[in-house]
Every structure is written in structure tokens, then in C-alpha cells.
Amino acid sequence: MGTNLPARRVCRALTCGWPGQHRCAPTVDVMVAAPPGARRHPGVVVLALAVLLGGVVVPSASLVQALTYPGEASTTVRLVEWAREHGGGGIVDLVENWWYARPPVVASLAPADLPAPPTAVATGSPPVLAPLVPALPGEGQWVAGASSSLGEPAIYTTFERPDARHRGVVVGVALLESRAIVTHLIAGTRQPLPQTRADDARVPDALQSSLVATFNSGFKMQDAHGGFYADGHVAVPLRDGAASLVVRRDGSATVGQWGQDAVAGPDVVAVRQNLDLVVDNGRPAPGLDGNTSQSWGTAKNQLQYTWRSGIGIDASGNLVYVAGDGMNLVTLAAALLQAGAVRGMQLDIHSEMVDFFSYRHGAGSDAPVATKLLPTMPGRSDRYLVPDQRDFVAVTLR
């Protein structure tokens, strides 16, 4: 889990090898997720930690290391994650549950805060997403992105509003065509383990000329209730039953329950697990609203209205990514279902943890130009092109 900013107005190429089975444009509606007069939540969290832990956090060798460790991460993220790792996790959870308890309210939003509608319908585009509320301009209509050498789009993007009660919640959607892409799981400098060299914790130069998209992975491994496998070894043991993003040797990927929808074998080259499935067999997983077993994070985490992201697989085997602000866990499952996912899992949450970029390449240049899935995503556009502390997923043209 990560940290969040207030709502605004508004792997290197994977190697093979498996070490054995491891069990283990008028004005429109939009939400404002923060209370009136609100500020950056991380500052509130750090202040609460300082008070509740008995005073101002004093410098220590571990804190200095956290603040200077290689890899992209804001000072706020470094401080909060250091606090979690040094006995403050329960307090951080308590403050976050309070801070994000208020449902999003509606305010006006300029069209510039929504993804641009398509200028034309691309040949072979997926069907328009069925709206749950009267559609806004461009809502549910796919915009084609980077194309293969055969001229087939490898990615389509759009937006949807999956919460009929809170119609200002806008969710970005990306559909990644399995026949046109190769999926790469790339380790960060601190996740899954603090052992990756900084230069390896970014999209490799060799892949940048064919880069289609990059997006965030799941919770920190200590919170993910699952494992991580890549580059021929298990960094964190895999758990049977865990929601898993699974990359195959041919570069295709799927999402499912480990041990049921996917199992270890020579065809599997990477696995990233995070909690349990939130969508299965085309339906929301039972118990999302209560989370009594804490299968989807700590108690009351499911009730937070915050930035959330998820990845799923549709009936044709394509990857579907969704992300947006002001979502609780039930809304995230609804967003995956509306986007066509038949199985889906939550990825990371909170604004500094949720990022999706698609890329285009200028004539005569290999340097990819990034576009955010939602204009309101706060991440810097070169994230994942420079070393990052967290593991992430990169998608290239097949």
C-alpha cells in the first residue's frame, strides 16, 4: 500500500527456468475525495505517527538509509514506509482509514481533466463499454494507441464511471491486446527485495523503442500475502490461492488464482501475487464489502475511498487495467467488470502508488513519449524510465 495526495478539482527481459513448485465538452461531474480544507494526507500520517509514538521522529541510521536509498520515491513515501517498517504500521492504517472514510462528493470539472475522446473509431476497436449512468463525451469509447508492425493496435484506452451512487468517480481503462504484446515484470530497488541494482530497476534501454505501456504492481511484499517469481528464481515464496499476474514464456499474461487458473511449469517465467481475486467467473468475489478475513488488506482498508488500481483478464485473453480516485474495493471490482474482466485482482492503492503510462514514438526517435491514463494521475511522466523502488510491469510490442 502507498500514500496519497488530496483529490484535485476537480525485469529486465525475463529469463526462463522454474526452481520447482513453491507452495506457499461541457462541464461534467467529478469527485473530490478529500474533506473541505484538506491537505496532503501523508503529512497528517507522519504527524500522527510522531505524536502517537511519543514524540518527533529522531534521525537514525535506518531513517537516513530510507531517505537516501536508490530508486524513485518521494520523501513522503519514504517516511511513511519507514514508519510502517519500524512499528508504526497500525497507526498508519488507523489514520488512513479515518482520512479516506468520507465518500467522494460531486464538483464541476473541466473537460481537460478527462481523457480526450477518440477522433475516429479505429478499425477492429472493441465494443463501446456499456455506461452505468448517462455517458459523458468519450466515455466508454476506445482510443487506439501504439500499433504492431502489421498496423494492429496493441493498446486501447478509455474511461468509465462504475459507481452510480458517486457519479463523479472517473476510472481510466486500458485494454492490452494479447496477440500484439509482450509482458515484462521488472523488480524495483526495494521491492520485492532490496537487492536490485538501480539501473536494472527501470525499463531497459533495449525495450524502450518498442514500449507500449508501463503500470504499477501490487502492495509491498510484506502486505501482499503472496510471492514474486522472475528471472529464474523465487524472490518471495508463492502462495496457493493468491491472486496472481502470471507471465508466460511467449510474453502473454493472465490473471487468476494460483494453483487453480495457473500453476508452476516451464511455460511460466514470472508471477506477481497480491491478496485474493476481487473478480472471479465474471462476478465480484463474495465478501468484498466486509473483508472479515482480511483477504484484501487490513481491516477497513476495503472502505477507503482512494486511488486504486487493478488488473484483469477478459474472455478473449486480453489484459485489462483500471485505475481511478475515490474508489473503495467494491467500486474497483465493479470497474473491472464494466471493463470486461472475467477475473481480476487489486494492485496498489493511493495516489503515489498508482500510475499507468502509454507511449508513442516520434519519427526517427526511440525515446518514448508518455501519456497518463487519466490526466489527474499525479505521477511524473518519466516514472519507470528511471530507477524506481517498486516493482512494475512493462508492456512492449510483440
mmCIF file of C-alpha atoms in Angstrom:
data_model
loop_
_atom_site.group_PDB
_atom_site.id
_atom_site.type_symbol
_atom_site.label_atom_id
_atom_site.label_comp_id
_atom_site.label_asym_id
_atom_site.label_seq_id
_atom_site.Cartn_x
_atom_site.Cartn_y
_atom_site.Cartn_z
ATOM 1 C CA MET A 1 0.000 0.000 0.000
ATOM 2 C CA GLY A 2 1.133 3.520 -0.566
ATOM 3 C CA THR A 3 0.381 7.116 0.231
ATOM 4 C CA ASN A 4 -1.966 9.608 -1.350
ATOM 5 C CA LEU A 5 -2.274 13.209 -2.393
ATOM 6 C CA PRO A 6 -5.556 15.067 -1.987
ATOM 7 C CA ALA A 7 -8.016 14.885 -4.835
ATOM 8 C CA ARG A 8 -7.752 17.882 -7.119
ATOM 9 C CA ARG A 9 -10.570 19.844 -8.539
ATOM 10 C CA VAL A 10 -11.765 18.910 -9.636
ATOM 11 C CA CYS A 11 12.638 -7.004 -15.139
ATOM 12 C CA ARG A 12 14.609 -6.648 -17.250
ATOM 13 C CA ALA A 13 13.680 -9.073 -20.087
ATOM 14 C CA LEU A 14 12.513 -12.135 -18.243
ATOM 15 C CA THR A 15 14.552 -15.320 -18.275
ATOM 16 C CA CYS A 16 13.211 -18.809 -18.043
ATOM 17 C CA GLY A 17 13.642 -21.588 -15.548
ATOM 18 C CA TRP A 18 11.496 -22.727 -12.663
ATOM 19 C CA PRO A 19 13.175 -23.888 -9.463
ATOM 20 C CA GLY A 20 10.331 -26.181 -8.557
ATOM 21 C CA GLN A 21 6.811 -25.855 -7.196
ATOM 22 C CA HIS A 22 6.689 -23.455 -4.268
ATOM 23 C CA ARG A 23 3.569 -23.687 -2.155
ATOM 24 C CA CYS A 24 3.407 -21.011 -0.432
ATOM 25 C CA ALA A 25 -17.322 19.436 -23.670
ATOM 26 C CA PRO A 26 -19.293 20.921 -21.196
ATOM 27 C CA THR A 27 -18.682 20.840 -17.533
ATOM 28 C CA VAL A 28 -19.159 17.376 -16.082
ATOM 29 C CA ASP A 29 -19.355 15.760 -12.667
ATOM 30 C CA VAL A 30 -16.297 14.511 -10.819
ATOM 31 C CA MET A 31 -15.456 13.554 -7.261
ATOM 32 C CA VAL A 32 -13.446 15.456 -4.736
ATOM 33 C CA ALA A 33 -12.131 12.762 -2.437
ATOM 34 C CA ALA A 34 -10.823 14.940 0.360
ATOM 35 C CA PRO A 35 -12.781 16.804 3.006
ATOM 36 C CA PRO A 36 -13.082 20.602 2.632
ATOM 37 C CA GLY A 37 -9.847 22.345 3.523
ATOM 38 C CA ALA A 38 -7.952 19.074 3.296
ATOM 39 C CA ARG A 39 -4.286 18.740 2.548
ATOM 40 C CA ARG A 40 -1.799 16.062 1.759
ATOM 41 C CA HIS A 41 -2.659 13.025 3.810
ATOM 42 C CA PRO A 42 0.961 11.832 4.236
ATOM 43 C CA GLY A 43 1.769 14.875 6.362
ATOM 44 C CA VAL A 44 -1.160 14.010 8.609
ATOM 45 C CA VAL A 45 0.045 10.426 8.847
ATOM 46 C CA VAL A 46 3.597 11.438 9.733
ATOM 47 C CA LEU A 47 2.337 13.929 12.322
ATOM 48 C CA ALA A 48 0.038 11.329 13.870
ATOM 49 C CA LEU A 49 2.889 8.849 13.997
ATOM 50 C CA ALA A 50 5.126 11.366 15.707
ATOM 51 C CA VAL A 51 2.506 12.130 18.339
ATOM 52 C CA LEU A 52 1.258 8.613 18.935
ATOM 53 C CA LEU A 53 4.714 7.113 19.056
ATOM 54 C CA GLY A 54 5.686 9.565 21.749
ATOM 55 C CA GLY A 55 7.415 12.451 20.060
ATOM 56 C CA VAL A 56 9.162 13.704 16.961
ATOM 57 C CA VAL A 57 10.900 11.017 14.943
ATOM 58 C CA VAL A 58 14.615 11.407 15.551
ATOM 59 C CA PRO A 59 17.228 10.720 12.888
ATOM 60 C CA SER A 60 18.660 7.231 12.889
ATOM 61 C CA ALA A 61 20.806 5.159 10.580
ATOM 62 C CA SER A 62 17.729 3.327 9.259
ATOM 63 C CA LEU A 63 15.858 6.581 8.610
ATOM 64 C CA VAL A 64 18.827 8.111 6.790
ATOM 65 C CA GLN A 65 19.075 4.966 4.680
ATOM 66 C CA ALA A 66 15.358 5.106 3.878
ATOM 67 C CA LEU A 67 15.643 8.731 2.775
ATOM 68 C CA THR A 68 18.663 8.114 0.566
ATOM 69 C CA TYR A 69 18.045 4.617 -0.801
ATOM 70 C CA PRO A 70 18.381 4.440 -4.609
ATOM 71 C CA GLY A 71 15.243 4.468 -6.716
ATOM 72 C CA GLU A 72 12.437 6.945 -7.348
ATOM 73 C CA ALA A 73 10.176 7.572 -4.331
ATOM 74 C CA SER A 74 9.061 10.833 -2.769
ATOM 75 C CA THR A 75 10.249 11.902 0.664
ATOM 76 C CA THR A 76 6.710 11.419 1.953
ATOM 77 C CA VAL A 77 6.569 7.837 0.690
ATOM 78 C CA ARG A 78 9.981 7.107 2.177
ATOM 79 C CA LEU A 79 8.969 8.494 5.572
ATOM 80 C CA VAL A 80 5.644 6.667 5.750
ATOM 81 C CA GLU A 81 7.122 3.368 4.604
ATOM 82 C CA TRP A 82 9.964 3.750 7.113
ATOM 83 C CA ALA A 83 7.358 4.308 9.819
ATOM 84 C CA ARG A 84 5.475 1.160 8.724
ATOM 85 C CA GLU A 85 8.678 -0.862 8.887
ATOM 86 C CA HIS A 86 9.509 0.402 12.381
ATOM 87 C CA GLY A 87 6.368 -0.357 14.348
ATOM 88 C CA GLY A 88 4.055 2.334 13.008
ATOM 89 C CA GLY A 89 2.009 0.250 10.574
ATOM 90 C CA GLY A 90 -1.047 0.028 12.806
ATOM 91 C CA ILE A 91 -1.091 3.779 13.322
ATOM 92 C CA VAL A 92 -0.689 4.473 9.599
ATOM 93 C CA ASP A 93 -3.620 2.130 8.896
ATOM 94 C CA LEU A 94 -5.733 3.826 11.565
ATOM 95 C CA VAL A 95 -5.093 7.303 10.159
ATOM 96 C CA GLU A 96 -5.637 6.196 6.552
ATOM 97 C CA ASN A 97 -8.931 4.510 7.440
ATOM 98 C CA TRP A 98 -10.103 7.739 9.052
ATOM 99 C CA TRP A 99 -8.742 10.008 6.319
ATOM 100 C CA TYR A 100 -10.367 8.162 3.428
ATOM 101 C CA ALA A 101 -13.658 7.290 5.119
ATOM 102 C CA ARG A 102 -15.645 10.109 3.532
ATOM 103 C CA PRO A 103 -17.300 9.195 0.200
ATOM 104 C CA PRO A 104 -16.400 11.377 -2.770
ATOM 105 C CA VAL A 105 -18.635 14.382 -3.357
ATOM 106 C CA VAL A 106 -19.513 15.952 -6.700
ATOM 107 C CA ALA A 107 -17.962 19.108 -8.096
ATOM 108 C CA SER A 108 -17.545 20.552 -11.568
ATOM 109 C CA LEU A 109 -14.598 19.513 -13.706
ATOM 110 C CA ALA A 110 -13.212 20.916 -16.922
ATOM 111 C CA PRO A 111 -13.130 18.580 -19.951
ATOM 112 C CA ALA A 112 -9.319 18.807 -19.812
ATOM 113 C CA ASP A 113 -9.430 16.687 -16.656
ATOM 114 C CA LEU A 114 -10.873 13.759 -18.618
ATOM 115 C CA PRO A 115 -9.100 11.698 -21.286
ATOM 116 C CA ALA A 116 -9.599 13.110 -24.765
ATOM 117 C CA PRO A 117 -12.368 11.376 -26.737
ATOM 118 C CA PRO A 118 -11.369 9.482 -29.893
ATOM 119 C CA THR A 119 -11.171 11.496 -33.085
ATOM 120 C CA ALA A 120 -12.211 8.429 -35.084
ATOM 121 C CA VAL A 121 -13.179 4.840 -34.371
ATOM 122 C CA ALA A 122 -10.239 2.578 -35.176
ATOM 123 C CA THR A 123 -10.895 -0.481 -37.305
ATOM 124 C CA GLY A 124 -11.340 -3.505 -35.067
ATOM 125 C CA SER A 125 -11.896 -1.472 -31.903
ATOM 126 C CA PRO A 126 -13.559 -3.323 -29.014
ATOM 127 C CA PRO A 127 -17.259 -2.628 -28.424
ATOM 128 C CA VAL A 128 -18.051 0.596 -26.579
ATOM 129 C CA LEU A 129 -18.339 -0.024 -22.826
ATOM 130 C CA ALA A 130 -21.922 -0.016 -21.652
ATOM 131 C CA PRO A 131 -22.432 3.025 -19.388
ATOM 132 C CA LEU A 132 -23.966 2.601 -15.941
ATOM 133 C CA VAL A 133 -25.064 6.253 -15.914
ATOM 134 C CA PRO A 134 -25.681 8.684 -18.806
ATOM 135 C CA ALA A 135 -22.400 8.767 -20.690
ATOM 136 C CA LEU A 136 -20.061 11.745 -20.848
ATOM 137 C CA PRO A 137 -18.356 12.681 -24.146
ATOM 138 C CA GLY A 138 -15.892 9.915 -24.974
ATOM 139 C CA GLU A 139 -16.900 7.701 -22.063
ATOM 140 C CA GLY A 140 -16.528 4.035 -22.953
ATOM 141 C CA GLN A 141 -15.202 4.836 -26.448
ATOM 142 C CA TRP A 142 -11.808 3.320 -27.156
ATOM 143 C CA VAL A 143 -8.791 5.333 -28.280
ATOM 144 C CA ALA A 144 -6.235 3.258 -30.188
ATOM 145 C CA GLY A 145 -2.603 3.538 -29.116
ATOM 146 C CA ALA A 146 0.682 2.065 -30.328
ATOM 147 C CA SER A 147 0.360 -0.421 -33.181
ATOM 148 C CA SER A 148 2.269 -3.504 -34.225
ATOM 149 C CA SER A 149 4.261 -3.730 -37.458
ATOM 150 C CA LEU A 150 1.083 -5.086 -39.063
ATOM 151 C CA GLY A 151 -0.804 -1.943 -38.104
ATOM 152 C CA GLU A 152 -2.894 -3.612 -35.390
ATOM 153 C CA PRO A 153 -3.339 -1.512 -32.214
ATOM 154 C CA ALA A 154 -1.675 -3.155 -29.223
ATOM 155 C CA ILE A 155 -3.499 -0.959 -26.716
ATOM 156 C CA TYR A 156 -6.844 0.796 -26.407
ATOM 157 C CA THR A 157 -7.729 3.252 -23.656
ATOM 158 C CA THR A 158 -10.942 4.862 -22.428
ATOM 159 C CA PHE A 159 -12.665 5.860 -19.184
ATOM 160 C CA GLU A 160 -15.780 4.744 -17.336
ATOM 161 C CA ARG A 161 -17.833 5.637 -14.255
ATOM 162 C CA PRO A 162 -18.608 2.412 -12.369
ATOM 163 C CA ASP A 163 -20.239 3.952 -9.282
ATOM 164 C CA ALA A 164 -23.835 5.016 -9.895
ATOM 165 C CA ARG A 165 -24.042 6.485 -6.382
ATOM 166 C CA HIS A 166 -20.951 8.634 -6.863
ATOM 167 C CA ARG A 167 -21.103 9.664 -10.482
ATOM 168 C CA GLY A 168 -18.013 11.806 -10.280
ATOM 169 C CA VAL A 169 -15.717 8.800 -9.822
ATOM 170 C CA VAL A 170 -13.821 8.532 -13.108
ATOM 171 C CA VAL A 171 -11.823 5.371 -13.844
ATOM 172 C CA GLY A 172 -9.254 5.015 -16.612
ATOM 173 C CA VAL A 173 -9.281 1.755 -18.550
ATOM 174 C CA ALA A 174 -6.597 0.199 -20.742
ATOM 175 C CA LEU A 175 -7.067 -2.933 -22.842
ATOM 176 C CA LEU A 176 -3.818 -4.630 -23.908
ATOM 177 C CA GLU A 177 -4.217 -6.978 -26.889
ATOM 178 C CA SER A 178 -2.545 -10.276 -26.000
ATOM 179 C CA ARG A 179 -1.650 -11.184 -29.578
ATOM 180 C CA ALA A 180 0.292 -7.942 -30.031
ATOM 181 C CA ILE A 181 2.221 -7.514 -26.772
ATOM 182 C CA VAL A 182 4.993 -8.957 -24.620
ATOM 183 C CA THR A 183 4.686 -8.530 -20.840
ATOM 184 C CA HIS A 184 7.688 -7.941 -18.561
ATOM 185 C CA LEU A 185 7.783 -7.974 -14.752
ATOM 186 C CA ILE A 186 10.584 -5.685 -13.534
ATOM 187 C CA ALA A 187 11.883 -5.564 -9.971
ATOM 188 C CA GLY A 188 12.427 -2.273 -8.138
ATOM 189 C CA THR A 189 15.364 -1.347 -5.952
ATOM 190 C CA ARG A 190 13.387 -2.226 -2.778
ATOM 191 C CA GLN A 191 10.567 -4.467 -3.972
ATOM 192 C CA PRO A 192 10.247 -7.406 -3.995
ATOM 193 C CA LEU A 193 13.594 -7.371 -2.125
ATOM 194 C CA PRO A 194 16.229 -4.666 -1.666
ATOM 195 C CA GLN A 195 18.719 -6.330 -3.973
ATOM 196 C CA THR A 196 18.120 -4.983 -7.491
ATOM 197 C CA ARG A 197 20.720 -2.607 -8.918
ATOM 198 C CA ALA A 198 19.300 0.833 -9.647
ATOM 199 C CA ASP A 199 19.975 0.617 -13.390
ATOM 200 C CA ASP A 200 18.040 -2.661 -13.571
ATOM 201 C CA ALA A 201 15.005 -1.158 -11.793
ATOM 202 C CA ARG A 202 13.710 0.666 -14.871
ATOM 203 C CA VAL A 203 12.634 -0.128 -18.413
ATOM 204 C CA PRO A 204 15.818 -1.363 -20.119
ATOM 205 C CA ASP A 205 17.120 0.750 -22.991
ATOM 206 C CA ALA A 206 16.696 -2.189 -25.357
ATOM 207 C CA LEU A 207 12.931 -2.241 -24.726
ATOM 208 C CA GLN A 208 12.201 1.474 -24.888
ATOM 209 C CA SER A 209 11.878 1.674 -28.677
ATOM 210 C CA SER A 210 9.002 -0.854 -28.590
ATOM 211 C CA LEU A 211 7.420 0.272 -25.314
ATOM 212 C CA VAL A 212 3.602 0.259 -25.266
ATOM 213 C CA ALA A 213 2.760 0.833 -21.587
ATOM 214 C CA THR A 214 4.017 0.672 -18.013
ATOM 215 C CA PHE A 215 1.971 0.353 -14.862
ATOM 216 C CA ASN A 216 2.279 -0.164 -11.111
ATOM 217 C CA SER A 217 2.416 -3.534 -9.438
ATOM 218 C CA GLY A 218 0.834 -4.591 -6.132
ATOM 219 C CA PHE A 219 1.293 -3.946 -2.415
ATOM 220 C CA LYS A 220 4.695 -4.153 -0.765
ATOM 221 C CA MET A 221 5.552 -7.809 -0.359
ATOM 222 C CA GLN A 222 5.109 -7.716 3.427
ATOM 223 C CA ASP A 223 1.462 -6.705 2.842
ATOM 224 C CA ALA A 224 0.723 -8.597 -0.385
ATOM 225 C CA HIS A 225 0.043 -12.017 1.217
ATOM 226 C CA GLY A 226 1.754 -13.555 -1.773
ATOM 227 C CA GLY A 227 5.003 -14.015 -3.619
ATOM 228 C CA PHE A 228 7.201 -12.934 -6.505
ATOM 229 C CA TYR A 229 8.938 -15.082 -9.121
ATOM 230 C CA ALA A 230 11.076 -13.808 -12.004
ATOM 231 C CA ASP A 231 14.488 -14.170 -13.590
ATOM 232 C CA GLY A 232 14.521 -17.879 -12.806
ATOM 233 C CA HIS A 233 14.145 -17.717 -9.058
ATOM 234 C CA VAL A 234 11.576 -17.128 -6.357
ATOM 235 C CA ALA A 235 12.290 -13.884 -4.542
ATOM 236 C CA VAL A 236 9.317 -14.344 -2.190
ATOM 237 C CA PRO A 237 7.536 -17.740 -1.857
ATOM 238 C CA LEU A 238 4.325 -18.094 -3.855
ATOM 239 C CA ARG A 239 1.048 -18.798 -2.061
ATOM 240 C CA ASP A 240 -1.571 -21.233 -3.327
ATOM 241 C CA GLY A 241 -4.882 -19.436 -3.760
ATOM 242 C CA ALA A 242 -3.362 -15.983 -4.177
ATOM 243 C CA ALA A 243 -4.450 -13.602 -6.919
ATOM 244 C CA SER A 244 -1.641 -13.708 -9.464
ATOM 245 C CA LEU A 245 -0.448 -11.906 -12.566
ATOM 246 C CA VAL A 246 1.305 -14.669 -14.486
ATOM 247 C CA VAL A 247 3.658 -14.092 -17.431
ATOM 248 C CA ARG A 248 4.274 -16.922 -19.894
ATOM 249 C CA ARG A 249 7.397 -17.649 -21.908
ATOM 250 C CA ASP A 250 5.853 -16.234 -25.098
ATOM 251 C CA GLY A 251 5.224 -12.890 -23.367
ATOM 252 C CA SER A 252 1.494 -13.341 -22.940
ATOM 253 C CA ALA A 253 -0.003 -12.957 -19.476
ATOM 254 C CA THR A 254 -3.039 -13.988 -17.492
ATOM 255 C CA VAL A 255 -4.656 -13.188 -14.158
ATOM 256 C CA GLY A 256 -6.062 -15.858 -11.891
ATOM 257 C CA GLN A 257 -5.888 -17.846 -8.696
ATOM 258 C CA TRP A 258 -2.530 -19.552 -8.248
ATOM 259 C CA GLY A 259 -2.918 -23.313 -8.149
ATOM 260 C CA GLN A 260 -6.239 -23.217 -9.990
ATOM 261 C CA ASP A 261 -6.090 -20.890 -13.006
ATOM 262 C CA ALA A 262 -2.285 -21.085 -13.289
ATOM 263 C CA VAL A 263 0.371 -23.427 -11.919
ATOM 264 C CA ALA A 264 4.150 -23.671 -11.942
ATOM 265 C CA GLY A 265 5.758 -25.063 -15.049
ATOM 266 C CA PRO A 266 8.330 -24.409 -17.787
ATOM 267 C CA ASP A 267 5.911 -22.072 -19.575
ATOM 268 C CA VAL A 268 5.710 -19.677 -16.604
ATOM 269 C CA VAL A 269 8.524 -17.100 -16.397
ATOM 270 C CA ALA A 270 7.135 -14.582 -13.883
ATOM 271 C CA VAL A 271 4.453 -14.372 -11.196
ATOM 272 C CA ARG A 272 3.402 -11.369 -9.125
ATOM 273 C CA GLN A 273 0.864 -12.120 -6.392
ATOM 274 C CA ASN A 274 -1.274 -9.663 -4.453
ATOM 275 C CA LEU A 275 -4.005 -10.637 -1.980
ATOM 276 C CA ASP A 276 -7.001 -12.608 -3.364
ATOM 277 C CA LEU A 277 -9.039 -12.200 -6.543
ATOM 278 C CA VAL A 278 -11.650 -9.432 -6.437
ATOM 279 C CA VAL A 279 -13.389 -10.716 -9.597
ATOM 280 C CA ASP A 280 -13.812 -14.386 -10.494
ATOM 281 C CA ASN A 281 -16.000 -16.122 -13.073
ATOM 282 C CA GLY A 282 -17.280 -12.748 -14.205
ATOM 283 C CA ARG A 283 -18.631 -11.808 -10.753
ATOM 284 C CA PRO A 284 -17.382 -9.865 -7.732
ATOM 285 C CA ALA A 285 -15.725 -12.059 -5.123
ATOM 286 C CA PRO A 286 -18.057 -12.571 -2.151
ATOM 287 C CA GLY A 287 -17.273 -10.608 0.981
ATOM 288 C CA LEU A 288 -15.517 -7.608 -0.557
ATOM 289 C CA ASP A 289 -17.570 -5.115 1.429
ATOM 290 C CA GLY A 290 -16.811 -6.776 4.780
ATOM 291 C CA ASN A 291 -13.287 -8.128 4.266
ATOM 292 C CA THR A 292 -13.738 -10.089 7.502
ATOM 293 C CA SER A 293 -10.912 -12.471 6.620
ATOM 294 C CA GLN A 294 -8.658 -9.538 5.641
ATOM 295 C CA SER A 295 -8.146 -11.213 2.293
ATOM 296 C CA TRP A 296 -7.932 -7.787 0.626
ATOM 297 C CA GLY A 297 -5.749 -5.844 3.032
ATOM 298 C CA THR A 298 -6.011 -4.691 6.614
ATOM 299 C CA ALA A 299 -9.344 -4.196 8.369
ATOM 300 C CA LYS A 300 -11.438 -1.357 6.870
ATOM 301 C CA ASN A 301 -8.942 -0.914 4.033
ATOM 302 C CA GLN A 302 -11.762 -2.002 1.719
ATOM 303 C CA LEU A 303 -13.831 1.015 2.797
ATOM 304 C CA GLN A 304 -11.254 3.665 1.924
ATOM 305 C CA TYR A 305 -12.277 5.974 -0.935
ATOM 306 C CA THR A 306 -8.898 6.477 -2.538
ATOM 307 C CA TRP A 307 -6.834 5.853 -5.648
ATOM 308 C CA ARG A 308 -6.994 2.178 -6.521
ATOM 309 C CA SER A 309 -5.750 0.083 -9.420
ATOM 310 C CA GLY A 310 -6.498 -3.392 -10.685
ATOM 311 C CA ILE A 311 -5.559 -5.819 -13.445
ATOM 312 C CA GLY A 312 -7.777 -8.444 -15.029
ATOM 313 C CA ILE A 313 -8.187 -10.738 -17.984
ATOM 314 C CA ASP A 314 -11.131 -10.637 -20.382
ATOM 315 C CA ALA A 315 -12.866 -13.512 -22.132
ATOM 316 C CA SER A 316 -10.518 -13.160 -25.128
ATOM 317 C CA GLY A 317 -7.388 -13.347 -23.000
ATOM 318 C CA ASN A 318 -6.516 -9.650 -23.156
ATOM 319 C CA LEU A 319 -5.209 -7.776 -20.117
ATOM 320 C CA VAL A 320 -7.493 -5.095 -18.681
ATOM 321 C CA TYR A 321 -6.081 -2.428 -16.351
ATOM 322 C CA VAL A 322 -8.249 0.031 -14.401
ATOM 323 C CA ALA A 323 -7.366 2.884 -12.044
ATOM 324 C CA GLY A 324 -9.061 5.895 -10.533
ATOM 325 C CA ASP A 325 -9.545 8.044 -7.461
ATOM 326 C CA GLY A 326 -12.421 7.860 -4.971
ATOM 327 C CA MET A 327 -12.856 4.078 -5.223
ATOM 328 C CA ASN A 328 -13.462 1.588 -2.454
ATOM 329 C CA LEU A 329 -12.854 -2.113 -3.026
ATOM 330 C CA VAL A 330 -16.396 -2.817 -4.247
ATOM 331 C CA THR A 331 -16.078 0.001 -6.794
ATOM 332 C CA LEU A 332 -12.778 -1.432 -8.029
ATOM 333 C CA ALA A 333 -14.412 -4.802 -8.694
ATOM 334 C CA ALA A 334 -17.279 -3.029 -10.483
ATOM 335 C CA ALA A 335 -14.770 -1.131 -12.627
ATOM 336 C CA LEU A 336 -13.027 -4.354 -13.668
ATOM 337 C CA LEU A 337 -16.348 -5.986 -14.527
ATOM 338 C CA GLN A 338 -17.591 -3.000 -16.514
ATOM 339 C CA ALA A 339 -14.314 -3.066 -18.463
ATOM 340 C CA GLY A 340 -14.911 -6.710 -19.397
ATOM 341 C CA ALA A 341 -12.721 -8.609 -16.941
ATOM 342 C CA VAL A 342 -13.776 -12.153 -16.070
ATOM 343 C CA ARG A 343 -11.043 -12.477 -13.428
ATOM 344 C CA GLY A 344 -9.312 -9.592 -11.701
ATOM 345 C CA MET A 345 -7.086 -8.599 -8.810
ATOM 346 C CA GLN A 346 -6.329 -5.433 -6.926
ATOM 347 C CA LEU A 347 -2.917 -3.888 -7.477
ATOM 348 C CA ASP A 348 -1.584 -0.992 -5.399
ATOM 349 C CA ILE A 349 -3.609 1.843 -3.864
ATOM 350 C CA HIS A 350 -3.096 5.540 -3.024
ATOM 351 C CA SER A 351 -2.018 8.204 -5.458
ATOM 352 C CA GLU A 352 1.758 7.973 -5.352
ATOM 353 C CA MET A 353 1.487 4.234 -5.954
ATOM 354 C CA VAL A 354 -0.965 4.225 -8.881
ATOM 355 C CA ASP A 355 0.418 5.062 -12.329
ATOM 356 C CA PHE A 356 -0.269 3.924 -15.871
ATOM 357 C CA PHE A 357 1.504 5.373 -18.901
ATOM 358 C CA SER A 358 1.016 4.580 -22.570
ATOM 359 C CA TYR A 359 3.709 5.558 -25.069
ATOM 360 C CA ARG A 360 4.096 6.791 -28.593
ATOM 361 C CA HIS A 361 7.326 7.069 -30.509
ATOM 362 C CA GLY A 362 8.243 10.054 -32.651
ATOM 363 C CA ALA A 363 9.582 9.587 -36.154
ATOM 364 C CA GLY A 364 13.316 8.935 -36.113
ATOM 365 C CA SER A 365 13.482 8.706 -32.349
ATOM 366 C CA ASP A 366 13.471 5.745 -29.991
ATOM 367 C CA ALA A 367 12.596 7.930 -26.999
ATOM 368 C CA PRO A 368 9.064 7.057 -25.848
ATOM 369 C CA VAL A 369 6.623 9.882 -25.119
ATOM 370 C CA ALA A 370 4.362 9.082 -22.163
ATOM 371 C CA THR A 371 0.641 9.804 -21.770
ATOM 372 C CA LYS A 372 -1.126 9.262 -18.456
ATOM 373 C CA LEU A 373 -4.189 7.028 -18.481
ATOM 374 C CA LEU A 374 -6.007 9.771 -16.558
ATOM 375 C CA PRO A 375 -4.833 13.400 -16.686
ATOM 376 C CA THR A 376 -5.304 13.614 -12.904
ATOM 377 C CA MET A 377 -2.784 10.858 -12.162
ATOM 378 C CA PRO A 378 -0.101 12.644 -10.121
ATOM 379 C CA GLY A 379 2.926 10.541 -11.080
ATOM 380 C CA ARG A 380 5.818 12.053 -13.051
ATOM 381 C CA SER A 381 5.744 11.020 -16.695
ATOM 382 C CA ASP A 382 9.247 9.518 -16.705
ATOM 383 C CA ARG A 383 8.466 7.129 -13.878
ATOM 384 C CA TYR A 384 9.628 3.618 -14.756
ATOM 385 C CA LEU A 385 12.021 5.053 -17.362
ATOM 386 C CA VAL A 386 14.264 5.925 -14.408
ATOM 387 C CA PRO A 387 15.060 3.582 -11.489
ATOM 388 C CA ASP A 388 12.081 3.014 -9.184
ATOM 389 C CA GLN A 389 11.886 1.489 -5.720
ATOM 390 C CA ARG A 390 8.802 -0.609 -6.517
ATOM 391 C CA ASP A 391 8.408 -3.459 -8.972
ATOM 392 C CA PHE A 392 6.261 -2.705 -12.009
ATOM 393 C CA VAL A 393 5.034 -4.093 -15.318
ATOM 394 C CA ALA A 394 6.226 -3.026 -18.754
ATOM 395 C CA VAL A 395 4.487 -3.983 -21.997
ATOM 396 C CA THR A 396 6.234 -3.951 -25.369
ATOM 397 C CA LEU A 397 5.206 -4.723 -28.934
ATOM 398 C CA ARG A 398 5.452 -8.385 -29.875
#
